Tab-separated table of C-alpha atoms in Angstrom:
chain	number	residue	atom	x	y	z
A	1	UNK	CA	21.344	-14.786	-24.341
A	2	UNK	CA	17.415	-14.581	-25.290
A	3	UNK	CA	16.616	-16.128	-22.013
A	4	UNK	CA	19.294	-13.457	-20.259
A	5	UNK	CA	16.836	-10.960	-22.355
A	6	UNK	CA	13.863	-12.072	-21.025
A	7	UNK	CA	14.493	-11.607	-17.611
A	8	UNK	CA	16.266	-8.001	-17.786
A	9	UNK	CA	12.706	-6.862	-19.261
A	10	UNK	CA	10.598	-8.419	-16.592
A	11	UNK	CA	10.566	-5.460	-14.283
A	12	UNK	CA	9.280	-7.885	-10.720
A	13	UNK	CA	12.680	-10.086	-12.030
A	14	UNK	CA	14.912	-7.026	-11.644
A	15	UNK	CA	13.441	-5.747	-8.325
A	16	UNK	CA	14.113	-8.797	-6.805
A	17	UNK	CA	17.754	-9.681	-7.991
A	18	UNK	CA	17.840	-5.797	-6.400
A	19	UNK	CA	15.976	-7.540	-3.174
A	20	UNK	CA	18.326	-10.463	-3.202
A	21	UNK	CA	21.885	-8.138	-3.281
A	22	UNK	CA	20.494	-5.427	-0.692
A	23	UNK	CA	19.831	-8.101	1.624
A	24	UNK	CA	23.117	-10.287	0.789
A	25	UNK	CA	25.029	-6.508	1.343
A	26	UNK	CA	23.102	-5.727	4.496
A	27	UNK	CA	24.272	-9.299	5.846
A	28	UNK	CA	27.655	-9.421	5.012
A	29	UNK	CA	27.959	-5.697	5.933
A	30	UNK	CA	26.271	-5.174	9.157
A	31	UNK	CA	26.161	-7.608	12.516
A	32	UNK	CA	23.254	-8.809	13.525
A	33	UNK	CA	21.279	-8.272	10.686
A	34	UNK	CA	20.987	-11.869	8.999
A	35	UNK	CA	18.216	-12.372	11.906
A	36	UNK	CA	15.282	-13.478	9.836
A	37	UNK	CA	13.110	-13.913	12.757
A	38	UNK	CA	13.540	-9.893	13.783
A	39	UNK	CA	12.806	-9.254	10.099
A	40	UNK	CA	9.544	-11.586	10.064
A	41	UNK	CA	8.702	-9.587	13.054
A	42	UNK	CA	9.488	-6.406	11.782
A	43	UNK	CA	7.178	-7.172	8.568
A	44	UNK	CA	3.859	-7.118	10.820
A	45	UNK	CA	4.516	-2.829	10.532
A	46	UNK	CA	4.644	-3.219	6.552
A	47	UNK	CA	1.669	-4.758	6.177
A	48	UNK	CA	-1.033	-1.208	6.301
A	49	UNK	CA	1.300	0.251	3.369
A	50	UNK	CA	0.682	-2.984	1.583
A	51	UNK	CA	-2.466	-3.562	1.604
A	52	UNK	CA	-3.337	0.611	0.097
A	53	UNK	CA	-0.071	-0.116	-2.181
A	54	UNK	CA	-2.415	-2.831	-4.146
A	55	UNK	CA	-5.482	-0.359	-5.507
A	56	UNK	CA	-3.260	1.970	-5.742
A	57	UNK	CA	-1.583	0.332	-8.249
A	58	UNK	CA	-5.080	0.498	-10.089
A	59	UNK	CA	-5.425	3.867	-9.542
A	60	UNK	CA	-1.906	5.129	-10.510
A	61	UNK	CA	-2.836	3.026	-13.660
A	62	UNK	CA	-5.660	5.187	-14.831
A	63	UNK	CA	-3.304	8.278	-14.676
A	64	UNK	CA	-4.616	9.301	-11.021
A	65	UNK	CA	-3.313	9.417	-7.548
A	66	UNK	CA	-5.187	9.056	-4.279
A	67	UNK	CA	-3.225	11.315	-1.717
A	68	UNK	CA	-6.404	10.410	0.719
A	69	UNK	CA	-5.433	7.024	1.830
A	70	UNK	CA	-3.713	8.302	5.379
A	71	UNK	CA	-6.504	10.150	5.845
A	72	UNK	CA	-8.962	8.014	5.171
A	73	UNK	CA	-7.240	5.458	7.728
A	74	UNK	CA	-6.979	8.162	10.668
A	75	UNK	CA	-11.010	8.813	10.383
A	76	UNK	CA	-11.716	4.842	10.096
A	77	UNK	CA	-10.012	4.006	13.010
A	78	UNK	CA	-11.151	6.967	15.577
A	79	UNK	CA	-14.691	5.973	13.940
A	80	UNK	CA	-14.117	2.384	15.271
A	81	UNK	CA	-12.455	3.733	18.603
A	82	UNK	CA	-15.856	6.214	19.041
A	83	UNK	CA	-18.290	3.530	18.553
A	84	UNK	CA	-16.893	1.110	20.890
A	85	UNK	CA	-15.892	3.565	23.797
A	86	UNK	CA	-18.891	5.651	23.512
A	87	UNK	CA	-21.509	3.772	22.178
A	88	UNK	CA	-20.381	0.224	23.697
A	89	UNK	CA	-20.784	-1.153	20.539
A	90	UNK	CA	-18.873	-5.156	20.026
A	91	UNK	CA	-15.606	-3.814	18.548
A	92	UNK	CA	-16.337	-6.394	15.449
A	93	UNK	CA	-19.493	-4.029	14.244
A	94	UNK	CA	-17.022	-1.001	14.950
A	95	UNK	CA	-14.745	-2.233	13.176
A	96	UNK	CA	-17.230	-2.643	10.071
A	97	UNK	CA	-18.454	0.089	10.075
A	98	UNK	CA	-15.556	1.999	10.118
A	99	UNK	CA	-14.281	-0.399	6.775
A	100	UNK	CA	-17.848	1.053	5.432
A	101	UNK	CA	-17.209	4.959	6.222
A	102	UNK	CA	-13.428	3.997	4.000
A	103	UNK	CA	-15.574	2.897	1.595
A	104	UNK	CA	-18.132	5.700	1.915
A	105	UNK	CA	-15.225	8.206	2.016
A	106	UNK	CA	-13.698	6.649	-0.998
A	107	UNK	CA	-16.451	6.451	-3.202
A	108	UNK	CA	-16.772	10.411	-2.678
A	109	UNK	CA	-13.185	10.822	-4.285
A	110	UNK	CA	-14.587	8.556	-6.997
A	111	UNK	CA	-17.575	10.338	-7.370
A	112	UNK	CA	-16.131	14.012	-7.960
A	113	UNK	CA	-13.290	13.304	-9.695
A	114	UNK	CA	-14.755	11.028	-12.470
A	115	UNK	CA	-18.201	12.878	-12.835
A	116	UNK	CA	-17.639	16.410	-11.983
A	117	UNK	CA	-14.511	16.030	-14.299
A	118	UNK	CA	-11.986	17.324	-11.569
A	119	UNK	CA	-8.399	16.206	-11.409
A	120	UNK	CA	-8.378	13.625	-8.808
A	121	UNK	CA	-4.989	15.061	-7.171
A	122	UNK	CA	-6.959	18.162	-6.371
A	123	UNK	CA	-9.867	16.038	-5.310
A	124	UNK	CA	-7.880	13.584	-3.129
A	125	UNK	CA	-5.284	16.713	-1.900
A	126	UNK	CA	-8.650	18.586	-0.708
A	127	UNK	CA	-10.285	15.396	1.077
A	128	UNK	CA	-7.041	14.645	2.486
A	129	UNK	CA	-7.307	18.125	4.197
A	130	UNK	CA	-11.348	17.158	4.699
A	131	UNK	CA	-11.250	13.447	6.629
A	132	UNK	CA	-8.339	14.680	8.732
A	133	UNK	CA	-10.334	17.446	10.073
A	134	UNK	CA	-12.975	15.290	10.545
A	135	UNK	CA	-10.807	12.639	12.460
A	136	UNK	CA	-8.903	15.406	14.877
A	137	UNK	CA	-12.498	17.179	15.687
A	138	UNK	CA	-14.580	13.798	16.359
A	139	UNK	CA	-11.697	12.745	18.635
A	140	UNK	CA	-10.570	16.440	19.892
A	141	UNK	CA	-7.260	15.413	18.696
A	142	UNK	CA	-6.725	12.570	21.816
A	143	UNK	CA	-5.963	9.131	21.081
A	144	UNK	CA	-8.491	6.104	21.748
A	145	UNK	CA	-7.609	3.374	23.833
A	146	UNK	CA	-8.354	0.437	25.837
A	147	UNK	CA	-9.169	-1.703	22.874
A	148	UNK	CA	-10.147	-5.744	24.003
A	149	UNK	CA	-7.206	-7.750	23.949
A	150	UNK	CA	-8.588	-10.165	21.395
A	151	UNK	CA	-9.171	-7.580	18.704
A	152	UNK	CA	-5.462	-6.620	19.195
A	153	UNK	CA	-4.716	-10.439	18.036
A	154	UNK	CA	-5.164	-8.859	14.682
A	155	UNK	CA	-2.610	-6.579	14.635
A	156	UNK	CA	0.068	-8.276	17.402
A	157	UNK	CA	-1.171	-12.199	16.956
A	158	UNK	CA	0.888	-15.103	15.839
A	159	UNK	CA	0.509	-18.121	13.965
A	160	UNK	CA	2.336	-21.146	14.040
A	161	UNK	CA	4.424	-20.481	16.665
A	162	UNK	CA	6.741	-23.437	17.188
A	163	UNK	CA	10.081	-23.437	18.908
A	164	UNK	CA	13.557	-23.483	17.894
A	165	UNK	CA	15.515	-24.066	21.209
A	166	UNK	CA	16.636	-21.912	23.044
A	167	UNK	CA	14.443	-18.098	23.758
A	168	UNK	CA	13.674	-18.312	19.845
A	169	UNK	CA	10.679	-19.823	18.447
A	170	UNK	CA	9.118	-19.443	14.850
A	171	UNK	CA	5.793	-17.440	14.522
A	172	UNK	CA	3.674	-15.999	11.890
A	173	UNK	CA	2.486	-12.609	12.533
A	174	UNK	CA	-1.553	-12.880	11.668
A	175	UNK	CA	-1.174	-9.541	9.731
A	176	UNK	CA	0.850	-11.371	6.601
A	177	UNK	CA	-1.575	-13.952	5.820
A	178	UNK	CA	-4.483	-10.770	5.069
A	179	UNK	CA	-1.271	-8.690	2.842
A	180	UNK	CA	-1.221	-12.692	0.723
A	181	UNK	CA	-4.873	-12.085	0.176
A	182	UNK	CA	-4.768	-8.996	-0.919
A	183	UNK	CA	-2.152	-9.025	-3.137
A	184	UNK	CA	-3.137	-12.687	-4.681
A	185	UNK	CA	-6.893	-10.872	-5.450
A	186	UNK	CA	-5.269	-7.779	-6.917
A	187	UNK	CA	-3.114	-9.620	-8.993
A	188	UNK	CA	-5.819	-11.701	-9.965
A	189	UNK	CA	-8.150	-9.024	-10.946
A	190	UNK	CA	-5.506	-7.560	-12.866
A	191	UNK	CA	-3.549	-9.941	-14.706
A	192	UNK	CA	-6.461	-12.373	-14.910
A	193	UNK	CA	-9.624	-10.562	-15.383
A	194	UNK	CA	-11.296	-7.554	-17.362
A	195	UNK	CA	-10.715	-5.214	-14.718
A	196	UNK	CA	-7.103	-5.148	-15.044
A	197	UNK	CA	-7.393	-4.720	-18.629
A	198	UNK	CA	-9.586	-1.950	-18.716
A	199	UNK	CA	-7.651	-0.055	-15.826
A	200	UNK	CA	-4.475	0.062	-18.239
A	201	UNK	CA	-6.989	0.831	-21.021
A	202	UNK	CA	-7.885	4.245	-19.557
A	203	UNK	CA	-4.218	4.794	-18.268
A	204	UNK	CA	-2.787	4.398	-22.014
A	205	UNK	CA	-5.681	6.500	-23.457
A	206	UNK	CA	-8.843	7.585	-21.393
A	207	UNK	CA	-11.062	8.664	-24.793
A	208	UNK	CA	-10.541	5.712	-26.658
A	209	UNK	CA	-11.213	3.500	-23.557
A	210	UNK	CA	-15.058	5.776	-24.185
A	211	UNK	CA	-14.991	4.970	-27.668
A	212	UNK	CA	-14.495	1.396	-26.443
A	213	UNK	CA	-17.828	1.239	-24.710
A	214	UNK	CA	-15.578	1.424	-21.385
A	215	UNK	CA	-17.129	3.016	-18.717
A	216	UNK	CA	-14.954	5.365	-17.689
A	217	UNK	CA	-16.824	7.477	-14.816
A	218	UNK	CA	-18.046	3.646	-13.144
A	219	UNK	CA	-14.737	2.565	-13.388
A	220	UNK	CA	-12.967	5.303	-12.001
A	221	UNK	CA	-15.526	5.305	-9.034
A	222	UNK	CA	-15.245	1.688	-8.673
A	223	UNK	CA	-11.471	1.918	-7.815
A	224	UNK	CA	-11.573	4.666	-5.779
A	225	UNK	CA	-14.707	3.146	-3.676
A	226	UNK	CA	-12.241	0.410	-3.515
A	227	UNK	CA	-9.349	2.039	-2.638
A	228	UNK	CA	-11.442	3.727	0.709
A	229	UNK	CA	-12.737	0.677	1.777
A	230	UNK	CA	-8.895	-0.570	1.782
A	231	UNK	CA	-8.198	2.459	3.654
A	232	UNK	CA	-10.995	1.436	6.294
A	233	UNK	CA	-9.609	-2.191	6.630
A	234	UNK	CA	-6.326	-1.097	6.722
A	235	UNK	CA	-7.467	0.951	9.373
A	236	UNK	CA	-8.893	-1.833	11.513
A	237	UNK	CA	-5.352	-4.028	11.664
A	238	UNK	CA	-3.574	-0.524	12.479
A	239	UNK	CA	-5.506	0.416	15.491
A	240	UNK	CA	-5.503	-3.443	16.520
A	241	UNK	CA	-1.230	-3.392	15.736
A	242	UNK	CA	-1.073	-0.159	18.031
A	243	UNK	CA	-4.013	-0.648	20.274
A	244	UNK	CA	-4.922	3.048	19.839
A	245	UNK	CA	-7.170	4.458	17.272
A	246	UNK	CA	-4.504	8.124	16.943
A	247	UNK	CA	-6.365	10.895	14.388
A	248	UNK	CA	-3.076	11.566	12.867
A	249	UNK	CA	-2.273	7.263	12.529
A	250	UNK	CA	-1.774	7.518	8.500
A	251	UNK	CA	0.047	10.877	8.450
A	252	UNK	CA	2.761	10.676	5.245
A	253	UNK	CA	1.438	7.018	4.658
A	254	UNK	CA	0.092	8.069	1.429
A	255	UNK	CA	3.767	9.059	0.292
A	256	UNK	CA	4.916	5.646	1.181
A	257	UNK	CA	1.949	3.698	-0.771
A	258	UNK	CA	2.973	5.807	-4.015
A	259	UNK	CA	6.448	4.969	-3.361
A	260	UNK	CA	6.061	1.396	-2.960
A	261	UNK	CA	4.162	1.648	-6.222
A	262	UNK	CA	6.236	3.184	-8.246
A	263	UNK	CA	8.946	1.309	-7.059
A	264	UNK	CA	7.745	-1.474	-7.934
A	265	UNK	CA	7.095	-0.129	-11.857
A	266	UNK	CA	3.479	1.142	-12.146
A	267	UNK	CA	4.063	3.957	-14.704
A	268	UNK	CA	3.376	7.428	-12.830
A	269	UNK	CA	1.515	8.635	-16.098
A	270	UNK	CA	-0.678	5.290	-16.492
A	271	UNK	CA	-1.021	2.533	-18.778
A	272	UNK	CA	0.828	-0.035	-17.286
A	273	UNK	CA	0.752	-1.850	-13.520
A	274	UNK	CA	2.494	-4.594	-11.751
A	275	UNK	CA	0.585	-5.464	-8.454
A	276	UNK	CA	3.747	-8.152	-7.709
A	277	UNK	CA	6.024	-5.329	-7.988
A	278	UNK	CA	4.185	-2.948	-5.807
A	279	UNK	CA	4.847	-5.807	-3.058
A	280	UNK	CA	8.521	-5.837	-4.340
A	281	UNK	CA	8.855	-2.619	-4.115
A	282	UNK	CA	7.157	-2.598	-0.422
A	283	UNK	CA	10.150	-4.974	0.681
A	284	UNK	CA	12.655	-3.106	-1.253
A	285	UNK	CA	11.711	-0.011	0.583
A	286	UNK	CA	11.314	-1.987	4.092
A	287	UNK	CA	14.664	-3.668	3.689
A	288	UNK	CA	16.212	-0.454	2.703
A	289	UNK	CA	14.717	1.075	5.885
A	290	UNK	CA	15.338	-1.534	8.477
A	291	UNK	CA	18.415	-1.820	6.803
A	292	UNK	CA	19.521	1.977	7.285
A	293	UNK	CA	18.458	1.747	11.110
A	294	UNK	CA	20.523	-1.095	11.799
A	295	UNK	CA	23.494	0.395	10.473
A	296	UNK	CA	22.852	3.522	12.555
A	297	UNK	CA	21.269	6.087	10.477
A	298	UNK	CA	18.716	8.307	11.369
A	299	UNK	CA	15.860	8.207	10.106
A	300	UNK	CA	15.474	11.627	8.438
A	301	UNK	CA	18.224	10.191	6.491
A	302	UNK	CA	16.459	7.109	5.817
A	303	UNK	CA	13.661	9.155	4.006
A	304	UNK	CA	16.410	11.014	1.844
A	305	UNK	CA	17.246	8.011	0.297
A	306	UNK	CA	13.885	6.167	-0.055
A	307	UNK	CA	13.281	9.695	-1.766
A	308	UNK	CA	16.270	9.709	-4.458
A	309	UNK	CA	15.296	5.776	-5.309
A	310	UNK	CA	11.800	7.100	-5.579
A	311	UNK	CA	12.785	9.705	-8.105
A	312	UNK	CA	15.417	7.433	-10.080
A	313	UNK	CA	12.315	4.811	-10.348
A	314	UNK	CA	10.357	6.907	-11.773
A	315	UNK	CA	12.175	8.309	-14.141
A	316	UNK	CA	13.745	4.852	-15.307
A	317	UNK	CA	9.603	3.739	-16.032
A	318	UNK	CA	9.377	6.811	-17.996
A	319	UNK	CA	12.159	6.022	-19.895
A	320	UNK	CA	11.590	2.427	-20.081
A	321	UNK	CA	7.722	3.048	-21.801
A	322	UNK	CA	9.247	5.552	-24.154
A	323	UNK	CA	11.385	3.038	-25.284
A	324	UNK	CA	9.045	0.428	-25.649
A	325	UNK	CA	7.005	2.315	-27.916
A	326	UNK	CA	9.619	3.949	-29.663
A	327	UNK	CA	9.722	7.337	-28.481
């Protein structure tokens, strides 16, 4: 019974008994979709929303949002798409630069919202507007092509490809292996270092994190800088997945990183934040989706329900921390 216990609090344990029955239902329910090799495919298109799903998990743990990210991504990769088409620079120092301008981009958020004391959903909502512009007037609103074939690798590569039999063989899209590092260093820095503790310190209680020699402003700025650079890497393996650098790539993607988020049980208010569920709740959400379009429904529909899960997850962490503390 204790053990039983245990693993109905642990919210990643719950998410993925949820994981395990979607899929089992999916199977048994719809032909065709038991086709792991399709779904290892499909997973390369996940991989942007996880990678800006792991700092923001930090950020949604301070009590902040970052509704930038999409836009962020859009500038970074018609940056990258500029310098090597116009300039002729190698598409490897494009592509760096445009991870620095993410950072650049992100640090701004950081900087306004934690120092000139304004609420970072109206500093993120207003930069959101900001890098967008800045993306559709660099590239007059035209997409960016002809990209080298091995800088596409990143995006549309495989590893390990060996064969089956048959047309089927087994391959390892090169985007996964770069979501595993990402996700192994956020959890890291925030189940096994100080960073993770004072993130949920300013979530649970931003003055007393100051009264606990945190710093507050640098770590707030920190995680945002963070967050852009994410943005401007994410960036790099979406223009190389699509071969076009498109000003309008991360429209609504920033609605999708929350999700997966939340999903996964980072409390919306702050204080407490579960990178390994954030990834949970990014192949919850995929499933679902993939899911849905297998079985035939549209996709507007699709979003109706990945919206109602959204809104029952929240609530359920709400009501989960008010328990816990006794509310």
């Amino acid at each position: 019974m204790k053990i039983m216990q245990k693993i109905l609090r642990s919210r990643e344990t719950i998410l993925l008994l949820i994981l395990l029955v979607l899929f089992g239902g999916f199977a048994i329910g719809i032909e065709g979709f038991f086709d792991w090799l399709n779904i290892l495919e499909r997973s390369r298109y996940w991989v942007v929303t996880g990678m800006l799903a792991v700092p923001m998990t930090f950020i949604i743990a301070t009590a902040g949002i970052d509704l930038s990210v999409g836009s962020i991504l859009g500038m970074s990769g018609i940056i990258l798409g500029l310098l090597h088409r116009d300039l002729g620079w190698p598409v490897s120092l494009a592509a760096g630069i445009a991870v620095l301008i993410g950072g650049l981009a992100g640090a701004f958020n950081g900087g306004v919202s934690s120092y000139l004391r304004i609420p970072p959903l109206v500093v993120t909502l207003a930069s959101m507007a900001l890098f967008s512009g800045v993306a559709m007037g660099l590239s007059q609103a035209r997409p960016i092509g002809n990209l080298p074939a091995s800088f596409q690798w990143l995006g549309q590569g495989d590893l390990l490809k060996l064969g089956l039999g048959g047309t089927k063989a087994f391959s390892l899209p090169v985007p996964l292996p770069i979501l595993a590092l990402v996700v192994i260093s956020g959890w890291l820095l925030m189940r096994r270092s100080w960073i993770g503790r004072f993130t949920e310190c300013i979530g649970e209680n931003e003055i007393a994190a100051e009264f606990a020699a945190i710093s507050v402003r640098r770590m707030k700025l920190f995680l945002y800088t963070a967050s852009g650079l994410m943005a401007g890497l994410a960036a790099v393996i979406n223009t190389a997945l699509y071969a076009t650098a498109r000003p309008d790539a991360g429209k609504g993607l920033e609605l999708e990183v929350i999700a997966c988020v939340v999903v996964g049980g980072t409390r919306i208010s702050g204080g407490r934040a579960t990178v390994i569920g954030s990834l949970l709740g990014l192949l919850l959400i995929g499933l679902l989706r993939y899911g849905l379009e297998m079985a035939g429904v549209q996709s507007q529909h699709g979003i109706i329900v990945v919206g109602l899960l959204l809104i029952f997850t929240a609530v359920l962490n709400e009501w989960q921390s008010g328990r816990a503390e006794g509310k």
